[in-house]
């Protein structure tokens, strides 16, 4: 998927990260620049029967970040993350809720498991025969996430939840980009959310692709994924609307591509991923040589990082742009991950490149410029945000400084 032709210009005007390493743009950017490691012993799920015990969790009470929390108290944690991220993104964009209530603002959110904690509650209630606990069934649908966001701002636009797992929030941003380009709306809130969930943890554990503690993308001897959680949201606007209201513009969305490997369920097909990157650059009308940074999917598994490198080399040759993986700091937040990557891209375009931490010895089979010495100051003009998911669902976005 990569639409032909160009409509309205689309820009990013608001950032809303709710992450294990920081809540809000300032805290998140500070964590990225200083290389904060968000790894902790997991407390939100019972890991007693598992060999692995670590992950990344959002700290604190999320209610303080959600406007009118009582109205959404029965929603699941992923919805609460999305609501908090939306509030932060709108505030960062300088948009009052009252100004958009009743207006056509489209809401697109990605997820892997949807309202996972409510599903856990329901299963526990059924197993223990607890009357009344089944009432949460109607709120377990993944569609609740985008619907809750739309309801919280009084939007009459589209409310779409995208279940493309780890590439879902890039897909959500693409949906918003296309809607604005087509003139369907002038404003869209896009992102993703997922909570730490026993099924996610067990899946990666069973696959043997979970690290024992730290996530170490591109490192020799890397051991795998570190599960995480959070909510990411970005405000997309038409360029004309943003200029009209005097908004701060972080970047322009230059283009995108999506495809499916139609191959292995969990292993990246580097040929397909390379094709997706080439298509994204073509859609953005950007030559490979102008790209200054790649925010890698970089999960820390041996196969993922190796295949992502092969795809990058196929597109850029032997001198690709600098690459880093923020999952080294905050783990893999599933449906929210690509949204966090997009927010990190805004830092790259304005200040410099976030590092990949925990790299003690770069894999000699991945001979690229991995940013691992710490934050690399100096903004770039064009960036790529990679996102890949089980099932071979790839989505890639290209952002650039406004020209």
GROMACS .gro file of C-alpha atoms in nm:
model
  403
    1UNK     CA    1   0.000   0.000   0.000
    2UNK     CA    2   0.143   0.333  -0.105
    3UNK     CA    3  -0.099   0.582  -0.252
    4UNK     CA    4  -0.007   0.759  -0.574
    5UNK     CA    5  -0.046   1.129  -0.618
    6UNK     CA    6  -0.034   1.399  -0.353
    7UNK     CA    7  -0.315   1.589  -0.190
    8UNK     CA    8  -0.297   1.820   0.108
    9UNK     CA    9   0.035   1.848   0.287
   10UNK     CA   10   0.028   1.680   0.629
   11UNK     CA   11   0.231   1.789   0.930
   12UNK     CA   12   0.292   1.676   1.288
   13UNK     CA   13   0.194   1.934   1.550
   14UNK     CA   14   0.152   1.744   1.877
   15UNK     CA   15   0.332   1.465   2.064
   16UNK     CA   16   0.192   1.253   2.346
   17UNK     CA   17   0.415   0.977   2.485
   18UNK     CA   18   0.304   0.772   2.786
   19UNK     CA   19   0.603   0.546   2.825
   20UNK     CA   20   0.803   0.352   3.085
   21UNK     CA   21   1.089   0.602   3.051
   22UNK     CA   22   0.885   0.920   3.061
   23UNK     CA   23   0.535   1.065   3.036
   24UNK     CA   24   0.499   1.373   2.821
   25UNK     CA   25   0.729   1.508   2.551
   26UNK     CA   26   0.985   1.675   2.777
   27UNK     CA   27   1.034   1.373   3.002
   28UNK     CA   28   1.044   1.135   2.705
   29UNK     CA   29   1.295   1.344   2.510
   30UNK     CA   30   1.513   1.379   2.820
   31UNK     CA   31   1.512   1.000   2.867
   32UNK     CA   32   1.602   0.943   2.503
   33UNK     CA   33   1.888   1.193   2.518
   34UNK     CA   34   2.033   1.056   2.842
   35UNK     CA   35   1.988   0.689   2.758
   36UNK     CA   36   1.757   0.590   3.043
   37UNK     CA   37   1.715   0.215   3.089
   38UNK     CA   38   1.353   0.138   3.177
   39UNK     CA   39   1.408  -0.231   3.257
   40UNK     CA   40   1.250  -0.347   3.585
   41UNK     CA   41   1.130  -0.673   3.742
   42UNK     CA   42   0.770  -0.697   3.619
   43UNK     CA   43   0.505  -0.626   3.883
   44UNK     CA   44   0.188  -0.604   3.674
   45UNK     CA   45   0.183  -0.973   3.581
   46UNK     CA   46   0.277  -1.282   3.780
   47UNK     CA   47   0.609  -1.412   3.644
   48UNK     CA   48   0.655  -1.677   3.913
   49UNK     CA   49   0.624  -1.967   3.669
   50UNK     CA   50   0.846  -1.809   3.404
   51UNK     CA   51   1.221  -1.818   3.375
   52UNK     CA   52   1.230  -1.457   3.256
   53UNK     CA   53   1.120  -1.186   3.499
   54UNK     CA   54   1.196  -0.848   3.344
   55UNK     CA   55   1.016  -0.595   3.129
   56UNK     CA   56   0.925  -0.225   3.119
   57UNK     CA   57   0.621  -0.073   3.289
   58UNK     CA   58   0.460   0.271   3.295
   59UNK     CA   59   0.503   0.413   3.644
   60UNK     CA   60   0.252   0.606   3.850
   61UNK     CA   61  -0.124   0.647   3.838
   62UNK     CA   62  -0.245   0.705   3.487
   63UNK     CA   63  -0.571   0.864   3.608
   64UNK     CA   64  -0.398   1.198   3.665
   65UNK     CA   65  -0.321   1.220   3.293
   66UNK     CA   66  -0.676   1.143   3.173
   67UNK     CA   67  -0.933   1.422   3.157
   68UNK     CA   68  -1.266   1.316   3.312
   69UNK     CA   69  -1.116   0.982   3.415
   70UNK     CA   70  -1.433   0.877   3.600
   71UNK     CA   71  -1.622   0.858   3.270
   72UNK     CA   72  -1.372   0.598   3.149
   73UNK     CA   73  -1.296   0.421   3.477
   74UNK     CA   74  -1.437   0.090   3.350
   75UNK     CA   75  -1.225   0.097   3.034
   76UNK     CA   76  -0.907  -0.108   3.017
   77UNK     CA   77  -0.551   0.004   3.073
   78UNK     CA   78  -0.475   0.031   2.697
   79UNK     CA   79  -0.765   0.276   2.660
   80UNK     CA   80  -0.637   0.474   2.957
   81UNK     CA   81  -0.291   0.489   2.798
   82UNK     CA   82  -0.446   0.609   2.470
   83UNK     CA   83  -0.660   0.868   2.648
   84UNK     CA   84  -0.362   1.003   2.842
   85UNK     CA   85  -0.145   1.012   2.529
   86UNK     CA   86  -0.420   1.196   2.341
   87UNK     CA   87  -0.452   1.456   2.616
   88UNK     CA   88  -0.078   1.515   2.616
   89UNK     CA   89  -0.061   1.537   2.236
   90UNK     CA   90  -0.347   1.787   2.217
   91UNK     CA   91  -0.194   2.000   2.493
   92UNK     CA   92   0.142   1.990   2.316
   93UNK     CA   93  -0.031   2.098   1.994
   94UNK     CA   94  -0.205   2.385   2.173
   95UNK     CA   95  -0.551   2.251   2.090
   96UNK     CA   96  -0.833   2.288   2.342
   97UNK     CA   97  -1.086   2.006   2.353
   98UNK     CA   98  -1.372   2.255   2.342
   99UNK     CA   99  -1.242   2.385   2.009
  100UNK     CA  100  -1.272   2.044   1.841
  101UNK     CA  101  -1.580   1.902   2.016
  102UNK     CA  102  -1.843   1.813   1.759
  103UNK     CA  103  -1.593   1.851   1.476
  104UNK     CA  104  -1.470   1.587   1.232
  105UNK     CA  105  -1.147   1.479   1.398
  106UNK     CA  106  -1.046   1.129   1.294
  107UNK     CA  107  -0.900   0.894   1.557
  108UNK     CA  108  -0.678   0.602   1.457
  109UNK     CA  109  -0.510   0.380   1.715
  110UNK     CA  110  -0.312   0.060   1.678
  111UNK     CA  111  -0.292  -0.230   1.921
  112UNK     CA  112  -0.183  -0.592   1.948
  113UNK     CA  113  -0.413  -0.730   2.217
  114UNK     CA  114  -0.667  -0.455   2.279
  115UNK     CA  115  -0.813  -0.433   2.628
  116UNK     CA  116  -0.589  -0.710   2.759
  117UNK     CA  117  -0.625  -0.651   3.133
  118UNK     CA  118  -1.005  -0.672   3.104
  119UNK     CA  119  -0.969  -1.001   2.915
  120UNK     CA  120  -0.752  -1.129   3.201
  121UNK     CA  121  -1.015  -1.017   3.454
  122UNK     CA  122  -1.291  -1.188   3.259
  123UNK     CA  123  -1.100  -1.516   3.228
  124UNK     CA  124  -1.017  -1.510   3.600
  125UNK     CA  125  -1.381  -1.447   3.686
  126UNK     CA  126  -1.495  -1.736   3.469
  127UNK     CA  127  -1.235  -1.972   3.618
  128UNK     CA  128  -1.324  -1.878   3.974
  129UNK     CA  129  -1.701  -1.851   3.919
  130UNK     CA  130  -1.721  -1.494   4.039
  131UNK     CA  131  -2.071  -1.356   3.967
  132UNK     CA  132  -2.081  -1.006   3.825
  133UNK     CA  133  -1.723  -1.004   3.699
  134UNK     CA  134  -1.838  -1.098   3.347
  135UNK     CA  135  -1.985  -0.751   3.301
  136UNK     CA  136  -1.657  -0.632   3.146
  137UNK     CA  137  -1.710  -0.847   2.834
  138UNK     CA  138  -1.851  -0.560   2.629
  139UNK     CA  139  -1.543  -0.349   2.700
  140UNK     CA  140  -1.285  -0.607   2.594
  141UNK     CA  141  -1.311  -0.529   2.222
  142UNK     CA  142  -1.007  -0.357   2.072
  143UNK     CA  143  -1.241  -0.105   1.906
  144UNK     CA  144  -1.300   0.048   2.250
  145UNK     CA  145  -0.959   0.217   2.236
  146UNK     CA  146  -1.026   0.452   1.944
  147UNK     CA  147  -1.391   0.487   2.042
  148UNK     CA  148  -1.293   0.606   2.391
  149UNK     CA  149  -1.052   0.859   2.240
  150UNK     CA  150  -1.321   0.991   2.006
  151UNK     CA  151  -1.572   1.009   2.291
  152UNK     CA  152  -1.325   1.192   2.514
  153UNK     CA  153  -1.286   1.476   2.263
  154UNK     CA  154  -1.643   1.472   2.131
  155UNK     CA  155  -1.533   1.385   1.779
  156UNK     CA  156  -1.779   1.298   1.503
  157UNK     CA  157  -1.508   1.167   1.272
  158UNK     CA  158  -1.383   0.815   1.213
  159UNK     CA  159  -1.273   0.605   1.512
  160UNK     CA  160  -1.068   0.310   1.388
  161UNK     CA  161  -0.862   0.061   1.586
  162UNK     CA  162  -0.597  -0.121   1.383
  163UNK     CA  163  -0.487  -0.466   1.499
  164UNK     CA  164  -0.163  -0.493   1.301
  165UNK     CA  165   0.034  -0.577   1.615
  166UNK     CA  166   0.383  -0.425   1.631
  167UNK     CA  167   0.344  -0.214   1.316
  168UNK     CA  168  -0.004  -0.093   1.409
  169UNK     CA  169   0.070   0.262   1.522
  170UNK     CA  170   0.262   0.335   1.202
  171UNK     CA  171  -0.045   0.205   1.018
  172UNK     CA  172  -0.260   0.437   1.231
  173UNK     CA  173  -0.044   0.733   1.133
  174UNK     CA  174  -0.071   0.630   0.769
  175UNK     CA  175  -0.451   0.615   0.795
  176UNK     CA  176  -0.451   0.966   0.941
  177UNK     CA  177  -0.212   1.094   0.676
  178UNK     CA  178  -0.427   0.959   0.394
  179UNK     CA  179  -0.750   1.093   0.546
  180UNK     CA  180  -0.606   1.444   0.566
  181UNK     CA  181  -0.451   1.421   0.219
  182UNK     CA  182  -0.787   1.318   0.077
  183UNK     CA  183  -0.966   1.608   0.248
  184UNK     CA  184  -1.174   1.380   0.470
  185UNK     CA  185  -1.058   1.574   0.776
  186UNK     CA  186  -0.810   1.847   0.866
  187UNK     CA  187  -0.706   1.698   1.199
  188UNK     CA  188  -0.634   1.342   1.312
  189UNK     CA  189  -0.513   1.187   1.636
  190UNK     CA  190  -0.306   0.878   1.566
  191UNK     CA  191  -0.103   0.636   1.774
  192UNK     CA  192  -0.117   0.309   1.958
  193UNK     CA  193  -0.149   0.146   2.298
  194UNK     CA  194  -0.092  -0.184   2.472
  195UNK     CA  195  -0.046  -0.298   2.831
  196UNK     CA  196   0.190  -0.555   2.979
  197UNK     CA  197  -0.006  -0.875   2.927
  198UNK     CA  198   0.064  -1.230   3.035
  199UNK     CA  199  -0.026  -1.369   2.691
  200UNK     CA  200   0.232  -1.143   2.523
  201UNK     CA  201   0.494  -1.235   2.779
  202UNK     CA  202   0.417  -1.606   2.747
  203UNK     CA  203   0.424  -1.593   2.366
  204UNK     CA  204   0.773  -1.448   2.344
  205UNK     CA  205   0.888  -1.669   2.631
  206UNK     CA  206   0.762  -1.981   2.453
  207UNK     CA  207   0.927  -1.873   2.126
  208UNK     CA  208   1.259  -1.850   2.308
  209UNK     CA  209   1.299  -1.493   2.188
  210UNK     CA  210   1.291  -1.310   2.522
  211UNK     CA  211   1.600  -1.161   2.680
  212UNK     CA  212   1.690  -1.244   3.039
  213UNK     CA  213   1.716  -0.877   3.138
  214UNK     CA  214   1.832  -0.590   2.916
  215UNK     CA  215   1.731  -0.548   2.553
  216UNK     CA  216   2.046  -0.523   2.338
  217UNK     CA  217   1.962  -0.453   1.972
  218UNK     CA  218   2.250  -0.496   1.724
  219UNK     CA  219   2.476  -0.632   1.999
  220UNK     CA  220   2.675  -0.950   1.949
  221UNK     CA  221   2.506  -1.227   2.148
  222UNK     CA  222   2.176  -1.040   2.178
  223UNK     CA  223   1.908  -1.258   2.335
  224UNK     CA  224   1.572  -1.114   2.239
  225UNK     CA  225   1.271  -0.898   2.315
  226UNK     CA  226   1.182  -0.718   2.636
  227UNK     CA  227   0.804  -0.675   2.670
  228UNK     CA  228   0.675  -0.331   2.754
  229UNK     CA  229   0.365  -0.110   2.750
  230UNK     CA  230   0.240   0.241   2.699
  231UNK     CA  231   0.044   0.476   2.480
  232UNK     CA  232   0.173   0.694   2.197
  233UNK     CA  233  -0.023   0.967   2.019
  234UNK     CA  234   0.062   1.225   1.756
  235UNK     CA  235  -0.153   1.508   1.623
  236UNK     CA  236  -0.155   1.527   1.244
  237UNK     CA  237  -0.294   1.834   1.068
  238UNK     CA  238  -0.320   1.971   0.723
  239UNK     CA  239  -0.040   2.219   0.663
  240UNK     CA  240  -0.297   2.490   0.588
  241UNK     CA  241  -0.478   2.440   0.920
  242UNK     CA  242  -0.154   2.437   1.117
  243UNK     CA  243  -0.033   2.760   0.952
  244UNK     CA  244  -0.374   2.920   0.996
  245UNK     CA  245  -0.365   2.873   1.372
  246UNK     CA  246   0.006   2.945   1.412
  247UNK     CA  247   0.095   2.596   1.533
  248UNK     CA  248   0.444   2.471   1.600
  249UNK     CA  249   0.525   2.217   1.329
  250UNK     CA  250   0.758   1.932   1.420
  251UNK     CA  251   0.779   1.775   1.077
  252UNK     CA  252   0.603   1.703   0.753
  253UNK     CA  253   0.487   1.351   0.672
  254UNK     CA  254   0.659   1.298   0.339
  255UNK     CA  255   0.537   0.950   0.251
  256UNK     CA  256   0.485   0.590   0.351
  257UNK     CA  257   0.450   0.233   0.238
  258UNK     CA  258   0.291  -0.083   0.374
  259UNK     CA  259   0.321  -0.443   0.260
  260UNK     CA  260   0.300  -0.802   0.381
  261UNK     CA  261   0.581  -1.057   0.358
  262UNK     CA  262   0.329  -1.340   0.300
  263UNK     CA  263   0.605  -1.566   0.422
  264UNK     CA  264   0.705  -1.669   0.775
  265UNK     CA  265   0.478  -1.595   1.070
  266UNK     CA  266   0.745  -1.444   1.296
  267UNK     CA  267   1.068  -1.404   1.096
  268UNK     CA  268   1.125  -1.092   0.886
  269UNK     CA  269   1.166  -1.138   0.513
  270UNK     CA  270   1.443  -0.889   0.436
  271UNK     CA  271   1.355  -0.880   0.065
  272UNK     CA  272   0.998  -0.771   0.146
  273UNK     CA  273   1.112  -0.522   0.410
  274UNK     CA  274   1.361  -0.375   0.162
  275UNK     CA  275   1.084  -0.342  -0.096
  276UNK     CA  276   0.871  -0.160   0.162
  277UNK     CA  277   1.149   0.089   0.239
  278UNK     CA  278   1.209   0.152  -0.131
  279UNK     CA  279   0.835   0.208  -0.184
  280UNK     CA  280   0.818   0.450   0.111
  281UNK     CA  281   1.106   0.655  -0.026
  282UNK     CA  282   0.951   0.657  -0.373
  283UNK     CA  283   0.617   0.764  -0.229
  284UNK     CA  284   0.791   1.044  -0.041
  285UNK     CA  285   0.991   1.144  -0.352
  286UNK     CA  286   1.304   1.116  -0.139
  287UNK     CA  287   1.634   0.976  -0.276
  288UNK     CA  288   1.798   0.729  -0.033
  289UNK     CA  289   2.105   0.951  -0.003
  290UNK     CA  290   1.907   1.231   0.164
  291UNK     CA  291   1.794   1.017   0.460
  292UNK     CA  292   1.981   1.117   0.776
  293UNK     CA  293   1.851   0.864   1.028
  294UNK     CA  294   1.661   0.536   1.055
  295UNK     CA  295   1.460   0.465   1.368
  296UNK     CA  296   1.490   0.088   1.351
  297UNK     CA  297   1.233  -0.168   1.452
  298UNK     CA  298   1.533  -0.321   1.633
  299UNK     CA  299   1.372  -0.570   1.871
  300UNK     CA  300   1.697  -0.728   1.988
  301UNK     CA  301   1.636  -1.076   1.850
  302UNK     CA  302   1.914  -1.234   1.646
  303UNK     CA  303   1.695  -1.285   1.339
  304UNK     CA  304   1.507  -0.951   1.344
  305UNK     CA  305   1.811  -0.728   1.370
  306UNK     CA  306   2.005  -0.927   1.111
  307UNK     CA  307   1.722  -0.921   0.858
  308UNK     CA  308   1.650  -0.553   0.916
  309UNK     CA  309   2.018  -0.482   0.848
  310UNK     CA  310   2.003  -0.682   0.523
  311UNK     CA  311   1.698  -0.481   0.414
  312UNK     CA  312   1.871  -0.152   0.497
  313UNK     CA  313   2.181  -0.256   0.304
  314UNK     CA  314   1.969  -0.352   0.002
  315UNK     CA  315   1.821  -0.001  -0.006
  316UNK     CA  316   2.119   0.213   0.095
  317UNK     CA  317   2.420   0.004  -0.004
  318UNK     CA  318   2.727  -0.018   0.217
  319UNK     CA  319   2.694   0.335   0.358
  320UNK     CA  320   2.346   0.362   0.510
  321UNK     CA  321   2.247   0.648   0.742
  322UNK     CA  322   2.287   0.617   1.120
  323UNK     CA  323   2.052   0.370   1.287
  324UNK     CA  324   1.930   0.325   1.644
  325UNK     CA  325   1.666   0.133   1.837
  326UNK     CA  326   1.484   0.299   2.126
  327UNK     CA  327   1.357  -0.045   2.233
  328UNK     CA  328   1.696  -0.079   2.404
  329UNK     CA  329   1.569   0.179   2.655
  330UNK     CA  330   1.198   0.108   2.682
  331UNK     CA  331   1.139  -0.243   2.552
  332UNK     CA  332   0.882  -0.346   2.294
  333UNK     CA  333   0.546  -0.183   2.361
  334UNK     CA  334   0.373  -0.377   2.082
  335UNK     CA  335   0.096  -0.166   1.926
  336UNK     CA  336   0.237   0.156   2.072
  337UNK     CA  337   0.596   0.094   1.961
  338UNK     CA  338   0.594   0.255   1.617
  339UNK     CA  339   0.426   0.563   1.760
  340UNK     CA  340   0.710   0.602   2.008
  341UNK     CA  341   0.949   0.560   1.716
  342UNK     CA  342   0.771   0.839   1.530
  343UNK     CA  343   0.802   1.066   1.834
  344UNK     CA  344   1.172   0.980   1.857
  345UNK     CA  345   1.201   1.081   1.490
  346UNK     CA  346   1.079   1.429   1.587
  347UNK     CA  347   1.375   1.452   1.826
  348UNK     CA  348   1.612   1.346   1.547
  349UNK     CA  349   1.474   1.617   1.319
  350UNK     CA  350   1.509   1.890   1.580
  351UNK     CA  351   1.804   1.809   1.809
  352UNK     CA  352   1.986   1.484   1.738
  353UNK     CA  353   1.981   1.106   1.729
  354UNK     CA  354   1.872   0.892   2.026
  355UNK     CA  355   2.116   0.614   2.113
  356UNK     CA  356   2.091   0.238   2.126
  357UNK     CA  357   2.198   0.158   2.481
  358UNK     CA  358   2.335  -0.174   2.612
  359UNK     CA  359   2.564  -0.226   2.312
  360UNK     CA  360   2.887  -0.363   2.459
  361UNK     CA  361   3.007  -0.523   2.135
  362UNK     CA  362   2.834  -0.448   1.806
  363UNK     CA  363   2.756  -0.756   1.599
  364UNK     CA  364   3.031  -0.774   1.335
  365UNK     CA  365   2.774  -0.920   1.096
  366UNK     CA  366   2.584  -0.587   1.114
  367UNK     CA  367   2.850  -0.339   0.996
  368UNK     CA  368   2.642  -0.022   0.999
  369UNK     CA  369   2.656   0.305   1.192
  370UNK     CA  370   2.462   0.213   1.506
  371UNK     CA  371   2.428   0.516   1.733
  372UNK     CA  372   2.552   0.356   2.056
  373UNK     CA  373   2.802   0.603   2.201
  374UNK     CA  374   2.526   0.817   2.352
  375UNK     CA  375   2.302   1.091   2.217
  376UNK     CA  376   2.442   1.222   1.889
  377UNK     CA  377   2.370   1.594   1.873
  378UNK     CA  378   2.292   1.755   1.542
  379UNK     CA  379   1.957   1.746   1.369
  380UNK     CA  380   1.895   1.576   1.036
  381UNK     CA  381   1.645   1.668   0.764
  382UNK     CA  382   1.486   1.336   0.663
  383UNK     CA  383   1.416   1.029   0.876
  384UNK     CA  384   1.260   0.685   0.835
  385UNK     CA  385   1.052   0.508   1.100
  386UNK     CA  386   1.050   0.129   1.054
  387UNK     CA  387   0.784  -0.099   1.201
  388UNK     CA  388   0.734  -0.471   1.139
  389UNK     CA  389   0.489  -0.720   1.289
  390UNK     CA  390   0.420  -1.089   1.322
  391UNK     CA  391   0.242  -1.210   1.013
  392UNK     CA  392   0.478  -1.005   0.796
  393UNK     CA  393   0.286  -0.677   0.825
  394UNK     CA  394   0.533  -0.397   0.752
  395UNK     CA  395   0.466  -0.023   0.771
  396UNK     CA  396   0.723   0.248   0.713
  397UNK     CA  397   0.694   0.627   0.735
  398UNK     CA  398   0.919   0.903   0.605
  399UNK     CA  399   0.928   1.237   0.790
  400UNK     CA  400   1.115   1.553   0.702
  401UNK     CA  401   1.176   1.904   0.828
  402UNK     CA  402   0.939   2.155   0.676
  403UNK     CA  403   1.071   2.316   0.359
   0.00000   0.00000   0.00000
